[in-house]
Each structure stands twice: as structure tokens, then as C-alpha cells.
């Protein structure tokens, strides 16, 4: 990590810190929680996604031991010297990255690992990372991906049921496809009390506000707070209490398109903690690169709606996302003008 200095100017030269102005923290009371085995799960999921764009999934049948195993193995990696960690970087976009998020100037108080989950998509940085570390690390990654993929697909099928779509695998088949462009990201936010004090008292931004471009994201973190979502009014931010035993599911841009805006992606961000480090593991359920995305005909017919979006492939949207800043509304590039007016 950077060497801290007592001089503000020197610190900013080393790392241009982004902060949020100190404001009273609002914790979201009544975080939408869904027991995936409950008979009404499909309805509860859709209602939560309409109102908030996210929910907490419990009774997901993924053993806590499996989740903590990956957490412990990745923490071993992050505790290495910076020189050792950087052997798995810079990201291509897979591999190890620190501070810089993407290639367009976004920065955050974060270091991360990004791993592709499709064995047919070979990333030299991912291979180096897995070969560099003991087999225990590789096994922890593979076991976690296998388990969380099932959670992702179960949720997507419940969503389809809740939306009244006859073909209940209309979303999940894209993630189950052997060409699926899903990925796993592990973010590590170190405690930053000294840096936060030097920044003038504002909260350091670990990961800036954004929506996820994939279908849905399945997030699990340790018991350190930091995750915030923006409410549907577009201005109010609320903190989400951590729960290391559960998964937080967020709607992505691709799902918003496929449901013609019925389920909207949620804008979210992560602020750092003064005294405790945060580690989060996010599985991004994505379609194959050549999959064409557009509002589902069954949804347009049932609601008698016009399509709000042009048809595009996941590759086209992914490329557009990588070329834009985090906070940019990427979907605006693919909206039909007649629908937006």
C-alpha cells in the first residue's frame, strides 16, 4: 500500500483521494430479506427488486465454511508484499489491481482480484494467479464459484416465476451456458483511519457509485459495513448492515433491459471503514459474449409495451461499459430515442 505522510499535499500526490462529505449515516431499516425456500419467495424477490433493486437472500444452502474458506485464502493473498501481489497484475482486465478501477480514471481505496469463471476463456493473469498460489487457493475459488452459481440461477428462475414468464429458465440459461461470461471479483478495502483523518474528515470512497452491467450480482462480505445503495429517488444513499452468512443480490443492467425496465439496476457504492478492513466476494452472472440482449417479447406482449431499448450483444455492452466512467449511465447509449422522449 502507499506510504502515509503527515503532509496533505504529499498524500494527495501519492493517491488522489476521493471522499464523501461527512453526513449523518442512514441505515436502511427493513432490508428486504427473502428465504429462498419460502413458498412466496418468487413474489418477494420481484417486489424487492422493483422497490430497491436488491435484496438479502437467506436459507441459500451454501455452507458458511465454504464462504469463509475463500475469504481466508484471499486474505492470505492480500497480506503478501505489494511486489508479490503485483506479479498477478496489472489486470487484463483479469488479475490483481490496486486503486485504479478500470482504465478511465476511476480510483478507490481498494485492491482486488478479478477472475474469469469460464475455463474456455484463458486469461494469462488468472492462470498466473492460480499457479502462483497453493492448490488450496484454487480449490477454494472453484468450490465457491460452483456453489454461488447455483444460487444465482435459483434466484433468476424464481424471478422468472414471479414475473409470470412461462419459460422459467429464460434468465438462468444464460448463466448456465458453457460460454457464459460470468466472473468473480474479490475486493479488499483496508482500514484507513489515518488517511481518512488527513482527507479532512470525509468518508473515503472504496468503490465509487455505479450499476453492474451483468444480469445479477451475488455479493457476500465479511462483517464490516460499507455497502450503500441509492434509493429510487436517485439522491438518497442508505447503508446496508453487513451479514456474513447471507448473500446480497443486486439487479444488473442486462436484466433491466430484458425486463424492459420492469426491474431496474441499482446504483451502489462502498465507503471505507476507519478501523476495520472489508472483504467482499461478488459473483457477476453474465450471458455469453455473443448473446443478443433485448426486452423479452413475452414481457412486451403481457404489458402491451413498446421496447425501450435497442437490441445489442453482451460483447457490445461490455465494451461500452469498460470505456465509460463508473457513474456513467451506460444504458443511455442503447435507449430508443422515441421511448426516451
Coordinates of C-alpha atoms in Angstrom, one line a residue:
X1 CA 0.0 0.0 0.0
X2 CA 1.1 3.6 -0.2
X3 CA 3.4 5.0 2.5
X4 CA 1.5 7.6 4.6
X5 CA 2.7 11.1 5.1
X6 CA 1.6 13.7 7.6
X7 CA 1.5 16.3 4.8
X8 CA -1.8 16.5 3.0
X9 CA -0.1 17.7 -0.3
X10 CA 2.3 14.7 -0.2
X11 CA -0.5 12.3 0.4
X12 CA -2.6 13.7 -2.5
X13 CA 0.5 13.4 -4.8
X14 CA 0.7 9.7 -3.9
X15 CA -3.0 9.0 -4.2
X16 CA -5.7 11.5 -5.2
X17 CA -8.3 10.6 -2.6
X18 CA -12.0 10.7 -3.3
X19 CA -14.2 11.4 -0.3
X20 CA -17.8 11.9 0.5
X21 CA -18.7 14.8 2.7
X22 CA -19.4 13.8 6.3
X23 CA -23.2 13.3 6.6
X24 CA -25.4 11.5 9.2
X25 CA -25.3 7.8 8.3
X26 CA -28.7 6.5 7.4
X27 CA -29.0 2.7 7.8
X28 CA -31.8 1.1 5.8
X29 CA -34.3 -0.3 8.2
X30 CA -36.1 -3.3 7.0
X31 CA -33.6 -4.5 4.4
X32 CA -35.7 -6.8 2.1
X33 CA -35.0 -10.3 3.1
X34 CA -36.0 -13.4 1.2
X35 CA -35.9 -17.0 2.3
X36 CA -35.2 -18.8 -0.9
X37 CA -37.1 -21.9 0.2
X38 CA -40.3 -19.9 1.2
X39 CA -43.4 -20.6 -1.0
X40 CA -43.7 -16.8 -1.6
X41 CA -40.1 -16.3 -2.5
X42 CA -40.8 -15.5 -6.2
X43 CA -43.2 -12.7 -5.3
X44 CA -41.0 -11.3 -2.5
X45 CA -38.0 -11.2 -4.9
X46 CA -39.8 -9.4 -7.6
X47 CA -41.3 -6.9 -5.1
X48 CA -37.9 -6.2 -3.6
X49 CA -36.3 -5.7 -7.0
X50 CA -39.0 -3.3 -8.1
X51 CA -38.7 -1.2 -4.9
X52 CA -35.0 -1.4 -4.2
X53 CA -33.2 -3.2 -7.0
X54 CA -31.7 -5.6 -4.4
X55 CA -32.5 -8.0 -1.5
X56 CA -30.8 -10.2 1.0
X57 CA -31.0 -13.9 0.3
X58 CA -31.1 -16.3 3.3
X59 CA -31.5 -20.1 3.5
X60 CA -29.4 -20.4 0.4
X61 CA -27.8 -23.7 1.4
X62 CA -24.3 -22.6 0.8
X63 CA -22.2 -23.7 3.9
X64 CA -20.7 -20.8 5.8
X65 CA -17.4 -22.9 6.0
X66 CA -17.2 -22.7 2.2
X67 CA -17.6 -18.9 2.2
X68 CA -15.1 -18.3 5.0
X69 CA -12.6 -20.7 3.3
X70 CA -12.4 -18.5 0.2
X71 CA -12.3 -15.4 2.4
X72 CA -9.3 -16.8 4.3
X73 CA -7.5 -17.9 1.2
X74 CA -7.9 -14.5 -0.5
X75 CA -6.8 -12.7 2.7
X76 CA -3.6 -14.7 2.6
X77 CA -3.0 -13.3 -0.9
X78 CA -3.7 -9.7 0.1
X79 CA -1.4 -10.0 3.1
X80 CA 1.6 -10.6 0.7
X81 CA 4.0 -7.9 -0.1
X82 CA 2.9 -5.5 -2.8
X83 CA 5.7 -6.8 -5.0
X84 CA 4.4 -10.3 -4.8
X85 CA 0.8 -9.3 -5.4
X86 CA 1.7 -7.2 -8.5
X87 CA 3.1 -10.3 -10.1
X88 CA -0.6 -11.2 -10.8
X89 CA -1.2 -7.7 -12.4
X90 CA -1.9 -5.3 -13.9
X91 CA -5.4 -6.6 -14.7
X92 CA -6.1 -7.5 -18.3
X93 CA -9.0 -7.0 -17.1
X94 CA -8.5 -10.2 -15.0
X95 CA -5.9 -10.5 -12.3
X96 CA -4.7 -8.2 -9.5
X97 CA -5.4 -4.5 -9.4
X98 CA -5.0 -1.7 -6.8
X99 CA -6.5 1.8 -6.5
X100 CA -7.3 2.1 -10.3
X101 CA -10.8 0.8 -11.2
X102 CA -10.8 0.3 -15.0
X103 CA -8.9 2.4 -17.4
X104 CA -10.8 5.7 -17.4
X105 CA -9.6 7.4 -14.3
X106 CA -11.8 6.0 -11.6
X107 CA -9.9 5.3 -8.4
X108 CA -10.9 3.9 -5.0
X109 CA -9.3 2.8 -1.7
X110 CA -9.4 -0.8 -2.8
X111 CA -7.3 -3.7 -4.1
X112 CA -8.9 -6.5 -5.9
X113 CA -8.7 -9.8 -7.7
X114 CA -10.9 -10.4 -10.8
X115 CA -11.2 -14.0 -12.1
X116 CA -13.0 -15.3 -15.1
X117 CA -15.2 -18.3 -14.4
X118 CA -15.3 -19.7 -17.9
X119 CA -12.5 -22.3 -18.3
X120 CA -12.6 -21.8 -22.1
X121 CA -11.7 -18.1 -21.7
X122 CA -8.0 -18.2 -20.9
X123 CA -6.6 -15.2 -19.0
X124 CA -2.8 -15.2 -18.5
X125 CA -3.1 -13.2 -15.3
X126 CA -5.8 -15.5 -13.9
X127 CA -3.6 -18.5 -14.7
X128 CA -0.6 -16.9 -13.1
X129 CA -2.6 -16.1 -10.0
X130 CA -3.8 -19.7 -9.6
X131 CA -0.5 -21.2 -10.4
X132 CA 1.3 -18.8 -8.1
X133 CA -0.8 -19.9 -5.1
X134 CA -1.2 -23.3 -3.4
X135 CA -3.8 -25.7 -4.6
X136 CA -5.9 -24.8 -1.6
X137 CA -6.5 -21.4 -3.1
X138 CA -7.6 -22.8 -6.4
X139 CA -9.9 -25.3 -4.8
X140 CA -11.5 -22.6 -2.6
X141 CA -12.2 -20.5 -5.7
X142 CA -13.6 -23.3 -7.8
X143 CA -15.8 -24.6 -5.0
X144 CA -17.2 -21.1 -4.2
X145 CA -17.9 -20.4 -7.9
X146 CA -19.8 -23.7 -8.3
X147 CA -21.9 -23.1 -5.2
X148 CA -22.7 -19.4 -5.8
X149 CA -23.6 -20.1 -9.5
X150 CA -26.4 -22.3 -8.3
X151 CA -27.7 -19.6 -6.0
X152 CA -27.5 -17.1 -8.9
X153 CA -29.5 -19.5 -11.2
X154 CA -32.1 -20.3 -8.5
X155 CA -32.7 -16.7 -7.9
X156 CA -33.1 -16.0 -11.7
X157 CA -35.6 -18.8 -12.0
X158 CA -37.6 -17.5 -9.1
X159 CA -37.5 -14.1 -10.7
X160 CA -39.0 -15.5 -13.9
X161 CA -41.7 -17.3 -11.9
X162 CA -42.5 -14.0 -10.1
X163 CA -42.7 -12.1 -13.4
X164 CA -45.1 -14.7 -14.8
X165 CA -42.7 -15.8 -17.5
X166 CA -43.6 -19.3 -18.7
X167 CA -40.1 -20.2 -19.7
X168 CA -38.6 -20.1 -16.1
X169 CA -35.0 -20.6 -17.3
X170 CA -35.1 -17.6 -19.7
X171 CA -32.5 -15.8 -17.5
X172 CA -30.7 -18.7 -15.8
X173 CA -29.9 -20.5 -19.1
X174 CA -27.6 -17.6 -20.0
X175 CA -25.6 -18.1 -16.8
X176 CA -25.6 -21.9 -17.1
X177 CA -24.4 -21.7 -20.8
X178 CA -20.9 -23.1 -21.0
X179 CA -19.9 -19.8 -22.8
X180 CA -21.3 -17.7 -20.0
X181 CA -19.2 -14.6 -19.5
X182 CA -19.6 -14.6 -15.7
X183 CA -16.8 -13.6 -13.4
X184 CA -15.8 -13.4 -9.7
X185 CA -14.4 -10.3 -8.1
X186 CA -12.9 -10.1 -4.6
X187 CA -12.5 -6.6 -3.2
X188 CA -10.3 -5.8 -0.2
X189 CA -10.7 -2.4 1.5
X190 CA -8.1 -1.9 4.2
X191 CA -8.9 0.2 7.3
X192 CA -7.9 3.8 6.6
X193 CA -8.2 5.8 9.8
X194 CA -5.0 7.8 9.3
X195 CA -5.7 8.6 5.7
X196 CA -9.3 9.5 6.4
X197 CA -8.2 11.9 9.1
X198 CA -5.8 13.6 6.6
X199 CA -8.5 13.8 4.0
X200 CA -10.5 16.3 6.1
X201 CA -12.9 14.0 7.9
X202 CA -14.8 12.8 4.9
X203 CA -15.5 9.1 4.2
X204 CA -13.1 7.6 1.7
X205 CA -14.7 6.1 -1.3
X206 CA -13.6 2.5 -1.6
X207 CA -15.6 1.8 -4.8
X208 CA -17.5 4.7 -6.5
X209 CA -21.2 4.7 -7.4
X210 CA -22.1 2.5 -10.3
X211 CA -24.6 -0.1 -11.6
X212 CA -23.4 -3.6 -12.5
X213 CA -23.7 -4.3 -16.3
X214 CA -24.4 -8.1 -15.9
X215 CA -27.7 -9.8 -15.3
X216 CA -27.5 -10.1 -11.5
X217 CA -24.7 -9.9 -8.9
X218 CA -24.4 -12.2 -5.8
X219 CA -22.4 -10.5 -3.1
X220 CA -21.1 -11.9 0.2
X221 CA -18.9 -9.8 2.6
X222 CA -17.3 -10.1 6.0
X223 CA -19.0 -8.4 8.9
X224 CA -17.6 -4.9 8.1
X225 CA -20.0 -2.2 6.9
X226 CA -19.5 -0.1 3.8
X227 CA -22.1 -1.1 1.2
X228 CA -24.6 1.7 0.3
X229 CA -27.4 1.7 -2.2
X230 CA -29.1 4.7 -3.8
X231 CA -32.9 4.7 -3.3
X232 CA -35.3 5.1 -6.2
X233 CA -35.4 8.9 -5.7
X234 CA -31.9 9.0 -7.2
X235 CA -30.4 11.1 -4.4
X236 CA -30.8 9.3 -1.1
X237 CA -28.0 6.9 0.0
X238 CA -28.5 4.4 2.7
X239 CA -26.1 2.0 4.4
X240 CA -26.8 -1.8 4.3
X241 CA -25.9 -3.6 7.5
X242 CA -23.4 -6.4 6.8
X243 CA -24.3 -10.1 7.2
X244 CA -21.5 -12.6 6.5
X245 CA -23.9 -15.5 6.5
X246 CA -26.1 -14.2 3.7
X247 CA -25.9 -13.1 0.1
X248 CA -27.0 -9.7 -1.3
X249 CA -28.5 -9.9 -4.7
X250 CA -28.4 -6.8 -7.0
X251 CA -30.2 -6.3 -10.3
X252 CA -27.8 -5.5 -13.2
X253 CA -28.3 -3.5 -16.4
X254 CA -28.8 -6.6 -18.6
X255 CA -31.7 -7.7 -16.5
X256 CA -33.2 -4.2 -16.7
X257 CA -33.1 -4.4 -20.5
X258 CA -34.6 -7.9 -20.6
X259 CA -37.5 -6.9 -18.4
X260 CA -37.9 -3.6 -20.4
X261 CA -37.2 -1.6 -17.2
X262 CA -39.6 -3.6 -15.0
X263 CA -36.7 -4.5 -12.8
X264 CA -34.2 -1.6 -12.7
X265 CA -30.5 -2.0 -11.8
X266 CA -29.5 -0.4 -8.5
X267 CA -26.8 2.2 -8.1
X268 CA -24.5 1.3 -5.3
X269 CA -21.1 2.2 -3.8
X270 CA -18.7 1.2 -1.0
X271 CA -17.3 3.6 1.7
X272 CA -14.3 2.5 3.7
X273 CA -14.3 1.8 7.5
X274 CA -11.9 3.7 9.7
X275 CA -10.8 0.8 11.9
X276 CA -11.8 -2.4 10.1
X277 CA -10.9 -3.9 6.7
X278 CA -13.7 -5.1 4.5
X279 CA -13.6 -8.1 2.1
X280 CA -16.3 -8.7 -0.4
X281 CA -16.7 -11.5 -2.9
X282 CA -19.0 -10.8 -5.9
X283 CA -20.2 -13.3 -8.5
X284 CA -21.4 -11.5 -11.6
X285 CA -23.8 -13.7 -13.6
X286 CA -23.3 -12.7 -17.2
X287 CA -24.5 -14.0 -20.6
X288 CA -22.3 -15.4 -23.4
X289 CA -20.4 -12.6 -25.3
X290 CA -22.5 -13.1 -28.5
X291 CA -25.8 -13.3 -26.7
X292 CA -28.3 -10.7 -28.1
X293 CA -30.0 -8.7 -25.4
X294 CA -33.4 -7.0 -25.8
X295 CA -36.7 -6.8 -23.9
X296 CA -38.3 -10.2 -23.8
X297 CA -41.2 -10.5 -26.2
X298 CA -43.4 -12.2 -23.6
X299 CA -43.0 -9.2 -21.3
X300 CA -43.8 -6.7 -24.0
X301 CA -46.9 -8.6 -25.0
X302 CA -48.2 -9.2 -21.5
X303 CA -47.8 -5.5 -20.6
X304 CA -48.6 -4.2 -24.1
X305 CA -45.4 -2.1 -24.0
X306 CA -43.1 -0.8 -26.7
X307 CA -39.4 -1.8 -26.3
X308 CA -37.4 0.9 -24.5
X309 CA -34.0 -0.5 -25.8
X310 CA -32.3 -1.4 -29.0
X311 CA -31.0 -4.9 -29.4
X312 CA -27.3 -5.4 -28.7
X313 CA -24.9 -8.2 -27.8
X314 CA -23.4 -8.6 -24.4
X315 CA -20.0 -8.1 -26.0
X316 CA -21.1 -4.7 -27.3
X317 CA -22.5 -3.6 -24.0
X318 CA -19.4 -4.9 -22.1
X319 CA -17.1 -3.0 -24.3
X320 CA -19.1 0.2 -23.9
X321 CA -19.0 -0.3 -20.1
X322 CA -15.3 -0.7 -20.0
X323 CA -14.9 2.5 -22.0
X324 CA -17.0 4.6 -19.6
X325 CA -16.6 6.0 -16.1
X326 CA -18.2 4.1 -13.2
X327 CA -21.0 6.6 -12.6
X328 CA -22.0 6.9 -16.2
X329 CA -25.5 5.8 -17.3
X330 CA -24.3 3.2 -19.8
X331 CA -27.8 2.2 -20.8
X332 CA -28.5 5.7 -22.2
X333 CA -26.4 4.7 -25.3
X334 CA -28.8 1.9 -26.0
X335 CA -32.2 3.5 -25.3
X336 CA -34.6 4.0 -28.2
X337 CA -34.9 7.8 -28.7
X338 CA -38.7 7.6 -29.3
X339 CA -39.1 5.8 -25.9
X340 CA -36.8 8.2 -24.1
X341 CA -38.7 11.3 -25.3

